[in-house]
Amino acid sequence: MSPSSRSIRCSPMRILVIEDEAPLARSIAVALESSGLAADVAHDGEEGEYLATTHAYDAVILDLLLPKKPGLEVLAGLKARRPALPVLVLTALGDVDHRVRGLDRGADDYLAKPFAVKELLARVRALLRRGNPNVAGAMVTIGDLEVDLAGHIVRRGGRILALSPREYALLVLFVNRRGEALTRTEIGEHVVDREFESTSNLIDVSIYGLRTKLGKPDLIHTVRGVGYRFGAEETH
Ligand code: CA
């Protein structure tokens, strides 16, 4: 936690998606990222349980039918080792028995496939709100920039800006850690999916795009030898 964070957290919330269907996992991750959350994907139960218990996630989306380790076992393991970590269970097994077994083992919510991504996002936000009530309603104002983190609306000088999902994720990172010098590595972790290799170029493209759309005066300041700092003025 940064000392400069007040009512909101210092970095985007991070969600782990444990889902073996790669296209579905990918589309869930993209949807999470476009709503300003960071997402990682694990494609089997073992990898998922390992990541969830060794990294600081804010919530887990867990499929039940998984290779290497069944979702219900992963769920039991997570709840034993990280009881406060919210888990949304996702599965094709939409029948009552599986639902009851999932909830019995500590699932915080349950969504049957097929589902609308919009509904999944709404449920994830609800889980995150339970854990961290300040985040959902946060409206951040920096100079003439207004970022509505609940509504995902960005305005500068009263004008609504159309940002790409990656630019929005970058902006949320900057806003939550305004005034801090962020390294390119930290920025990369939040705006680039770890499956991509061309991290450096994507960071440059996202920063260029966001900087152009935000307009003048510039809010993204280059910190020589470090990376970037976000703010209405150079304070350091
Ligand atoms: Ca599956």
mmCIF file with all atom_site columns, C-alpha atoms and ligand atoms in Angstrom, residues 19-21 63-67 113, ligand 1:
data_model
loop_
_atom_site.group_PDB
_atom_site.id
_atom_site.type_symbol
_atom_site.label_atom_id
_atom_site.label_alt_id
_atom_site.label_comp_id
_atom_site.label_asym_id
_atom_site.label_entity_id
_atom_site.label_seq_id
_atom_site.pdbx_PDB_ins_code
_atom_site.Cartn_x
_atom_site.Cartn_y
_atom_site.Cartn_z
_atom_site.occupancy
_atom_site.B_iso_or_equiv
_atom_site.pdbx_formal_charge
_atom_site.auth_seq_id
_atom_site.auth_comp_id
_atom_site.auth_asym_id
_atom_site.auth_atom_id
_atom_site.pdbx_PDB_model_num
ATOM   1  C  CA . GLU A 1 19  ? -10.147 -21.901 -16.787 1.00 0.00 ? 19  GLU A CA 1
ATOM   2  C  CA . ASP A 1 20  ? -8.801  -24.496 -19.196 1.00 0.00 ? 20  ASP A CA 1
ATOM   3  C  CA . GLU A 1 21  ? -10.738 -23.352 -22.269 1.00 0.00 ? 21  GLU A CA 1
ATOM   4  C  CA . ASP A 1 63  ? -13.919 -23.339 -13.390 1.00 0.00 ? 63  ASP A CA 1
ATOM   5  C  CA . LEU A 1 64  ? -14.884 -26.735 -11.927 1.00 0.00 ? 64  LEU A CA 1
ATOM   6  C  CA . LEU A 1 65  ? -13.932 -29.101 -14.759 1.00 0.00 ? 65  LEU A CA 1
ATOM   7  C  CA . LEU A 1 66  ? -10.174 -28.630 -14.963 1.00 0.00 ? 66  LEU A CA 1
ATOM   8  C  CA . PRO A 1 67  ? -7.216  -30.790 -15.979 1.00 0.00 ? 67  PRO A CA 1
ATOM   9  C  CA . LYS A 1 113 ? -22.103 -21.564 -18.241 1.00 0.00 ? 113 LYS A CA 1
HETATM 10 CA CA . CA  B 2 .   ? -13.305 -26.601 -17.988 1.00 0.00 ? 1   CA  B CA 1
#
